[in-house]
CSV table of C-alpha atoms in Angstrom, one decimal:
chain,number,residue,atom,x,y,z
A,1,MET,CA,98.2,97.2,117.0
A,2,ARG,CA,95.6,94.7,116.1
A,3,SER,CA,93.6,95.2,113.0
A,4,HIS,CA,90.9,93.1,111.4
A,5,ARG,CA,89.6,93.6,107.9
A,6,VAL,CA,86.5,92.1,106.4
A,7,SER,CA,85.2,92.4,102.8
A,8,ILE,CA,81.4,92.0,102.6
A,9,THR,CA,80.5,91.2,99.1
A,10,PRO,CA,76.8,91.8,98.1
A,11,THR,CA,75.0,88.7,97.1
A,12,ASP,CA,72.5,90.6,95.0
A,13,ASN,CA,71.9,94.1,93.7
A,14,THR,CA,69.6,96.0,96.1
A,15,PRO,CA,67.2,98.2,94.1
A,16,LEU,CA,67.7,101.9,94.6
A,17,PRO,CA,64.8,103.5,96.5
A,18,GLN,CA,63.0,106.0,94.3
A,19,SER,CA,60.8,107.7,97.0
A,20,VAL,CA,61.2,108.9,100.5
A,21,GLY,CA,58.8,106.1,101.7
A,22,GLU,CA,60.9,103.4,100.1
A,23,ALA,CA,64.1,104.9,101.5
A,24,ALA,CA,62.5,105.0,105.0
A,25,LYS,CA,61.4,101.4,104.7
A,26,LEU,CA,64.8,100.2,103.6
A,27,LEU,CA,66.5,102.1,106.5
A,28,GLY,CA,64.0,100.7,108.9
A,29,GLN,CA,64.9,97.2,107.8
A,30,ALA,CA,68.6,98.0,108.2
A,31,ILE,CA,68.2,99.4,111.7
A,32,SER,CA,66.0,96.4,112.7
A,33,GLN,CA,68.7,94.0,111.5
A,34,VAL,CA,71.2,95.6,113.8
A,35,GLN,CA,68.8,95.4,116.7
A,36,ARG,CA,68.5,91.7,116.1
A,37,VAL,CA,71.9,91.5,117.6
A,38,ILE,CA,72.0,94.5,119.9
A,39,VAL,CA,69.6,94.6,122.8
A,40,GLY,CA,68.4,98.1,123.5
A,41,GLN,CA,70.7,101.0,122.6
A,42,GLU,CA,68.1,102.3,120.1
A,43,HIS,CA,69.5,105.8,120.2
A,44,MET,CA,73.1,104.6,119.5
A,45,VAL,CA,72.0,102.5,116.5
A,46,GLN,CA,69.9,105.4,115.1
A,47,GLN,CA,72.7,107.8,115.4
A,48,LEU,CA,75.1,105.5,113.6
A,49,MET,CA,72.7,105.5,110.7
A,50,VAL,CA,72.3,109.3,111.0
A,51,ALA,CA,76.1,109.7,110.8
A,52,LEU,CA,76.3,107.5,107.7
A,53,LEU,CA,73.5,109.3,105.8
A,54,ALA,CA,75.0,112.7,106.7
A,55,LYS,CA,78.5,111.6,105.5
A,56,GLY,CA,79.9,112.2,109.0
A,57,HIS,CA,81.9,110.3,111.6
A,58,CYS,CA,80.6,109.0,115.0
A,59,LEU,CA,82.3,108.8,118.4
A,60,LEU,CA,80.9,106.3,120.9
A,61,GLU,CA,81.8,106.8,124.6
A,62,GLY,CA,81.0,104.2,127.2
A,63,VAL,CA,82.4,101.8,129.7
A,64,PRO,CA,83.7,98.5,128.4
A,65,GLY,CA,81.2,95.8,127.7
A,66,VAL,CA,78.2,97.8,126.6
A,67,ALA,CA,78.3,96.4,123.0
A,68,LYS,CA,79.9,99.4,121.3
A,69,THR,CA,82.2,97.2,119.1
A,70,LEU,CA,79.5,94.6,118.5
A,71,ALA,CA,77.1,97.3,117.4
A,72,VAL,CA,79.6,98.8,114.9
A,73,ARG,CA,80.5,95.3,113.5
A,74,SER,CA,76.8,94.4,113.1
A,75,PHE,CA,76.1,97.8,111.5
A,76,ALA,CA,78.9,97.3,108.9
A,77,THR,CA,77.5,93.9,108.1
A,78,VAL,CA,74.0,95.2,107.5
A,79,VAL,CA,75.2,98.2,105.4
A,80,GLY,CA,77.7,96.2,103.3
A,81,GLY,CA,81.1,97.2,101.9
A,82,ASP,CA,84.5,96.7,103.4
A,83,PHE,CA,85.0,96.9,107.2
A,84,ALA,CA,88.2,97.1,109.3
A,85,ARG,CA,88.7,97.2,113.0
A,86,VAL,CA,91.8,98.8,114.4
A,87,GLN,CA,92.7,98.4,118.0
A,88,PHE,CA,94.5,101.6,119.1
A,89,THR,CA,97.5,101.3,121.5
A,90,PRO,CA,100.0,103.7,122.8
A,91,ASP,CA,102.8,102.2,120.6
A,92,LEU,CA,101.1,103.0,117.3
A,93,VAL,CA,102.7,105.1,114.6
A,94,PRO,CA,100.9,106.8,111.8
A,95,SER,CA,102.2,104.4,109.1
A,96,ASP,CA,100.4,101.6,111.0
A,97,ILE,CA,97.0,102.9,110.0
A,98,VAL,CA,97.5,105.0,106.8
A,99,GLY,CA,100.2,102.9,105.2
A,100,THR,CA,103.8,103.5,104.2
A,101,ARG,CA,106.4,103.0,101.4
A,102,ILE,CA,108.1,99.6,101.3
A,103,TYR,CA,111.2,98.8,99.3
A,104,SER,CA,110.8,96.0,96.8
A,105,ALA,CA,114.1,94.3,96.2
A,106,LYS,CA,112.7,92.5,93.2
A,107,ALA,CA,111.5,95.7,91.5
A,108,GLU,CA,114.3,97.8,93.0
A,109,THR,CA,111.9,100.5,93.9
A,110,PHE,CA,109.6,101.7,96.6
A,111,GLU,CA,106.0,100.5,96.6
A,112,ILE,CA,103.1,101.9,98.6
A,113,GLU,CA,101.4,99.6,101.0
A,114,LEU,CA,98.1,101.2,102.1
A,115,GLY,CA,96.9,100.9,105.7
A,116,PRO,CA,93.8,99.2,107.1
A,117,ILE,CA,91.7,102.5,107.1
A,118,PHE,CA,91.2,102.4,103.3
A,119,VAL,CA,87.8,100.7,103.7
A,120,ASN,CA,84.2,101.9,103.8
A,121,PHE,CA,83.8,101.5,107.6
A,122,VAL,CA,86.7,102.0,110.1
A,123,LEU,CA,86.2,101.0,113.7
A,124,ALA,CA,88.8,102.8,115.7
A,125,ASP,CA,88.6,101.0,119.0
A,126,GLU,CA,89.7,103.0,122.0
A,127,ILE,CA,90.9,105.9,119.9
A,128,ASN,CA,92.0,107.9,122.9
A,129,ARG,CA,94.8,105.3,123.5
A,130,ALA,CA,96.6,106.5,120.4
A,131,PRO,CA,99.4,109.1,120.7
A,132,ALA,CA,99.1,112.5,119.1
A,133,LYS,CA,100.8,111.7,115.8
A,134,VAL,CA,98.4,108.9,115.1
A,135,GLN,CA,95.4,111.1,116.0
A,136,SER,CA,96.7,113.8,113.6
A,137,ALA,CA,96.9,111.1,110.9
A,138,MET,CA,93.3,110.2,111.6
A,139,LEU,CA,92.4,113.8,111.4
A,140,GLU,CA,93.5,114.1,107.8
A,141,ILE,CA,91.6,111.0,106.6
A,142,MET,CA,88.5,112.1,108.5
A,143,ALA,CA,88.6,115.7,107.3
A,144,GLU,CA,89.9,115.4,103.8
A,145,LYS,CA,88.8,111.8,102.9
A,146,GLN,CA,92.3,111.3,101.6
A,147,VAL,CA,95.9,110.4,102.7
A,148,SER,CA,99.2,111.6,101.3
A,149,ILE,CA,102.0,109.0,101.3
A,150,GLY,CA,105.3,109.6,99.5
A,151,GLY,CA,104.1,112.7,97.8
A,152,LYS,CA,101.1,111.0,96.3
A,153,THR,CA,97.5,111.4,97.4
A,154,TYR,CA,95.2,108.4,97.9
A,155,PRO,CA,91.5,109.0,98.2
A,156,ALA,CA,89.3,107.1,100.7
A,157,PRO,CA,86.6,104.8,99.2
A,158,LYS,CA,82.9,106.0,99.1
A,159,PRO,CA,81.1,105.8,101.4
A,160,PHE,CA,83.6,106.3,104.1
A,161,ILE,CA,82.9,106.6,107.8
A,162,VAL,CA,85.1,106.4,111.0
A,163,ILE,CA,83.3,105.1,114.0
A,164,ALA,CA,85.5,105.5,117.1
A,165,THR,CA,85.0,104.3,120.6
A,166,GLN,CA,86.6,105.5,123.8
A,167,ASN,CA,86.5,104.6,127.5
A,168,PRO,CA,85.7,107.5,129.7
A,169,VAL,CA,86.8,106.0,133.0
A,170,GLU,CA,90.4,105.1,132.4
A,171,SER,CA,93.2,107.7,132.7
A,172,GLU,CA,96.3,105.6,132.5
A,173,GLY,CA,97.9,105.3,129.1
A,174,VAL,CA,95.3,107.6,127.6
A,175,TYR,CA,95.7,110.5,125.3
A,176,PRO,CA,92.5,112.7,125.5
A,177,LEU,CA,91.2,113.7,122.1
A,178,PRO,CA,91.9,117.4,121.5
A,179,GLU,CA,89.1,119.8,120.6
A,180,ALA,CA,90.1,119.9,116.9
A,181,GLN,CA,89.8,116.1,116.8
A,182,ARG,CA,86.5,115.9,118.6
A,183,ASP,CA,85.1,118.6,116.3
A,184,ARG,CA,85.7,116.3,113.3
A,185,PHE,CA,83.1,113.9,114.6
A,186,LEU,CA,79.6,114.8,113.5
A,187,VAL,CA,78.0,113.1,116.6
A,188,LYS,CA,79.3,111.9,119.9
A,189,VAL,CA,77.0,109.4,121.5
A,190,ASP,CA,77.1,108.4,125.2
A,191,VAL,CA,76.4,104.7,125.5
A,192,PRO,CA,74.8,103.9,128.9
A,193,TYR,CA,74.4,100.6,130.8
A,194,PRO,CA,71.4,98.5,129.7
A,195,ARG,CA,68.3,98.6,131.8
A,196,GLY,CA,67.2,95.6,133.9
A,197,ASN,CA,64.8,94.1,131.3
A,198,GLU,CA,67.5,94.6,128.6
A,199,GLU,CA,70.1,92.9,130.7
A,200,LEU,CA,67.8,89.9,131.1
A,201,GLU,CA,67.3,89.8,127.3
A,202,ILE,CA,71.0,90.1,126.7
A,203,LEU,CA,71.5,87.0,129.0
A,204,ARG,CA,68.8,85.1,127.2
A,205,ARG,CA,69.9,86.0,123.7
A,206,MET,CA,73.7,85.8,124.1
A,207,SER,CA,74.0,82.7,126.3
A,208,VAL,CA,73.1,80.5,123.4
A,209,THR,CA,74.2,80.9,119.8
A,210,PRO,CA,74.2,84.6,119.3
A,211,PRO,CA,72.0,86.0,116.4
A,212,GLU,CA,73.7,87.4,113.3
A,213,ALA,CA,72.6,90.4,111.2
A,214,ASP,CA,71.8,90.0,107.5
A,215,ARG,CA,73.0,92.5,104.9
A,216,VAL,CA,70.3,94.9,103.7
A,217,LEU,CA,72.2,97.7,101.9
A,218,ASP,CA,75.3,98.0,99.7
A,219,PRO,CA,77.7,100.9,99.0
A,220,GLN,CA,75.8,102.0,95.9
A,221,VAL,CA,72.5,102.1,97.7
A,222,VAL,CA,74.2,104.0,100.6
A,223,ARG,CA,75.5,106.6,98.3
A,224,HIS,CA,72.1,107.0,96.8
A,225,LEU,CA,70.5,107.4,100.3
A,226,GLN,CA,73.2,110.0,101.2
A,227,ASP,CA,72.2,112.0,98.1
A,228,MET,CA,68.5,111.7,99.1
A,229,ALA,CA,69.3,112.9,102.6
A,230,SER,CA,71.2,115.9,101.3
A,231,ASN,CA,68.2,116.9,99.3
A,232,VAL,CA,65.7,116.9,102.2
A,233,PHE,CA,64.1,120.3,102.4
A,234,VAL,CA,65.0,122.7,105.2
A,235,HIS,CA,62.6,125.6,105.9
A,236,ASN,CA,64.0,129.0,106.4
A,237,LEU,CA,62.5,129.1,109.9
A,238,VAL,CA,64.2,125.8,110.8
A,239,ALA,CA,67.5,127.1,109.4
A,240,GLU,CA,67.3,130.2,111.5
A,241,TYR,CA,66.4,128.1,114.5
A,242,ILE,CA,69.6,126.1,114.0
A,243,VAL,CA,71.7,129.2,113.8
A,244,ARG,CA,70.1,130.6,117.0
A,245,LEU,CA,70.9,127.4,118.9
A,246,VAL,CA,74.6,127.7,117.8
A,247,LEU,CA,74.8,131.4,118.6
A,248,ALA,CA,73.2,130.7,122.1
A,249,SER,CA,76.2,128.5,122.8
A,250,ARG,CA,78.6,131.3,122.0
A,251,ASN,CA,76.7,134.3,123.5
A,252,PRO,CA,74.3,132.8,126.1
A,253,ALA,CA,73.6,136.3,127.6
A,254,ASP,CA,72.0,137.4,124.4
A,255,PHE,CA,69.4,134.6,124.8
A,256,ASP,CA,68.5,135.4,128.4
A,257,MET,CA,71.0,132.9,129.9
A,258,PRO,CA,73.6,135.1,131.6
A,259,ASP,CA,74.4,132.4,134.1
A,260,LEU,CA,75.9,130.3,131.3
A,261,ALA,CA,78.3,133.0,130.3
A,262,GLY,CA,80.7,131.9,133.1
A,263,VAL,CA,80.1,128.2,132.3
A,264,ILE,CA,80.8,128.1,128.6
A,265,GLN,CA,84.4,128.9,127.6
A,266,ILE,CA,84.1,128.1,123.9
A,267,GLY,CA,80.9,127.7,122.1
A,268,CYS,CA,80.0,125.6,119.0
A,269,SER,CA,81.9,126.3,115.7
A,270,PRO,CA,80.2,126.8,112.3
A,271,ARG,CA,80.8,123.1,111.7
A,272,ALA,CA,78.1,122.5,114.4
A,273,THR,CA,75.7,124.5,112.3
A,274,LEU,CA,76.4,122.4,109.2
A,275,GLY,CA,76.3,119.3,111.3
A,276,LEU,CA,72.9,120.1,112.8
A,277,VAL,CA,71.5,120.6,109.3
A,278,ALA,CA,73.0,117.4,107.9
A,279,ALA,CA,72.0,115.2,110.9
A,280,ALA,CA,68.5,116.6,111.0
A,281,ARG,CA,68.1,115.9,107.3
A,282,ALA,CA,69.2,112.3,107.8
A,283,LEU,CA,66.9,111.8,110.7
A,284,ALA,CA,64.0,113.2,108.7
A,285,LEU,CA,64.7,110.7,105.9
A,286,ILE,CA,64.8,107.9,108.4
A,287,ASN,CA,61.4,109.0,109.7
A,288,GLY,CA,60.0,109.0,106.1
A,289,ARG,CA,59.9,112.8,105.5
A,290,ASP,CA,61.3,115.0,102.8
A,291,TYR,CA,61.4,118.0,105.1
A,292,VAL,CA,63.0,118.8,108.4
A,293,LEU,CA,61.0,119.6,111.5
A,294,PRO,CA,62.3,121.5,114.6
A,295,THR,CA,61.9,118.2,116.5
A,296,ASP,CA,64.5,116.6,114.2
A,297,VAL,CA,66.9,119.3,115.2
A,298,GLN,CA,66.2,118.9,118.9
A,299,ALA,CA,66.6,115.1,118.6
A,300,VAL,CA,70.2,115.4,117.3
A,301,ALA,CA,71.2,118.7,119.1
A,302,LYS,CA,72.9,117.1,122.1
A,303,ASP,CA,74.9,114.6,120.1
A,304,VAL,CA,76.0,117.2,117.6
A,305,MET,CA,76.7,120.1,120.0
A,306,ALA,CA,77.7,118.8,123.4
A,307,HIS,CA,81.2,117.6,122.4
A,308,ARG,CA,81.9,120.9,120.7
A,309,ILE,CA,81.3,123.0,123.8
A,310,VAL,CA,84.3,123.7,126.0
A,311,LEU,CA,83.4,124.4,129.6
A,312,GLY,CA,85.3,126.7,131.9
A,313,PHE,CA,87.5,125.5,134.7
A,314,ASP,CA,84.9,126.2,137.4
A,315,ALA,CA,82.2,124.4,135.5
A,316,VAL,CA,84.4,121.3,135.1
A,317,ALA,CA,85.2,121.5,138.8
A,318,ASP,CA,81.5,121.6,139.5
A,319,ASN,CA,80.9,118.5,137.4
A,320,ILE,CA,78.6,120.3,134.9
A,321,ASN,CA,77.9,118.1,131.9
A,322,PRO,CA,77.9,119.7,128.4
A,323,THR,CA,74.7,117.8,127.6
A,324,ASP,CA,72.9,119.7,130.5
A,325,VAL,CA,74.1,122.9,128.9
A,326,VAL,CA,72.6,121.9,125.5
A,327,ASP,CA,69.4,121.0,127.3
A,328,ARG,CA,69.2,124.5,128.8
A,329,ILE,CA,69.8,126.0,125.4
A,330,LEU,CA,67.1,123.9,123.8
A,331,ALA,CA,64.7,125.0,126.6
A,332,MET,CA,65.5,128.7,126.3
A,333,VAL,CA,65.6,129.1,122.5
A,334,PRO,CA,62.1,129.0,121.1
A,335,ALA,CA,61.4,126.6,118.3
A,336,PRO,CA,59.5,127.9,115.2
A,337,THR,CA,56.2,126.6,113.8
A,338,PRO,CA,56.9,126.3,110.0
A,339,VAL,CA,53.9,126.5,107.7
A,340,TRP,CA,54.1,123.5,105.3
A,341,ASN,CA,50.9,123.6,103.3
A,342,LYS,CA,48.2,125.8,102.0
A,343,GLU,CA,45.6,125.0,104.7
A,344,GLN,CA,48.0,125.7,107.6
A,345,ARG,CA,49.1,128.9,105.9
A,346,GLN,CA,45.5,130.1,105.6
A,347,ALA,CA,44.7,129.2,109.2
A,348,SER,CA,47.8,131.1,110.3
A,349,HIS,CA,46.7,134.2,108.3
A,350,GLN,CA,43.2,134.0,109.9
A,351,GLN,CA,44.6,133.6,113.4
A,352,HIS,CA,46.8,136.7,113.1
A,353,ALA,CA,44.6,138.9,110.9
A,354,HIS,CA,43.2,140.8,113.8
A,355,GLN,CA,46.6,141.4,115.2
A,356,PRO,CA,48.2,143.9,112.8
A,357,GLY,CA,50.9,144.8,115.3
A,358,ARG,CA,52.2,141.2,115.7
A,359,ALA,CA,55.6,140.5,114.0
């Protein structure tokens, strides 16, 4: 196992944003600092911020060399706090990451040595190379935000986020993540190859002294932004839309998609419902709004839902992608048109006044 731990000490106290506009401006500065280093991959960088604001974890999947590790390292620098990178290998044991009891001959007693994951940001590099026992240990810290060692519980620091990477093309020496482990990740982001113009910019930018990101936030500001995100308003129509999307993944025939009944073996869990709300709220805050639109839900739906859908054997054999299934669900489940202000409400009443039979 190789681990690398960095403590990023704030040089000044960043003022807490008091309005949604101030929060959006601060988050925009943080995202732009990451993209000083990372060429392209705007969606990945945005989803990292969404996962942080929603108090969730993020799984990045892509072939080697597409800047997954560099993006996470730059993101941790911009956000501030403690950062640790753990390279997962097949010979890891749980105590390598969570810690263990060590006998102290001087004190003639056992002392607890905490592992490298007790930081604000954990980069679990190639998490699918770790054996099942290590993955179960990661499951506890991700789900409960705490670890039990020697009968005593040690809480994780706040904020706490696990950003894991995995390589989808290798099969030797790999332990695929079980469904329960994947479900603990709020979002799973597929990281593609850069486009041609981005590849040229990578060559230009990285062939000399690479740029470095500057710190914009600190843990106290992050906790405040997380509280602001959790208070973003969700209209009842939007909440019902989220529920319908999840239900459509479980019973597609009820939503005029009988052909998907044989494709989907297991639909999304209730954790996906909560994840859609949390991620949509975070995206709304990033976009400078204190309310969620259906477009926010649609923008995060694939990253929140796709890795929670288990396809049947025939669908896997036919190379059907879960993201295509989510696209189909988004296309078939109609989005609502919430009424946000008095003028829109009056216009809606006038439009439907002559249609008394309309629901």
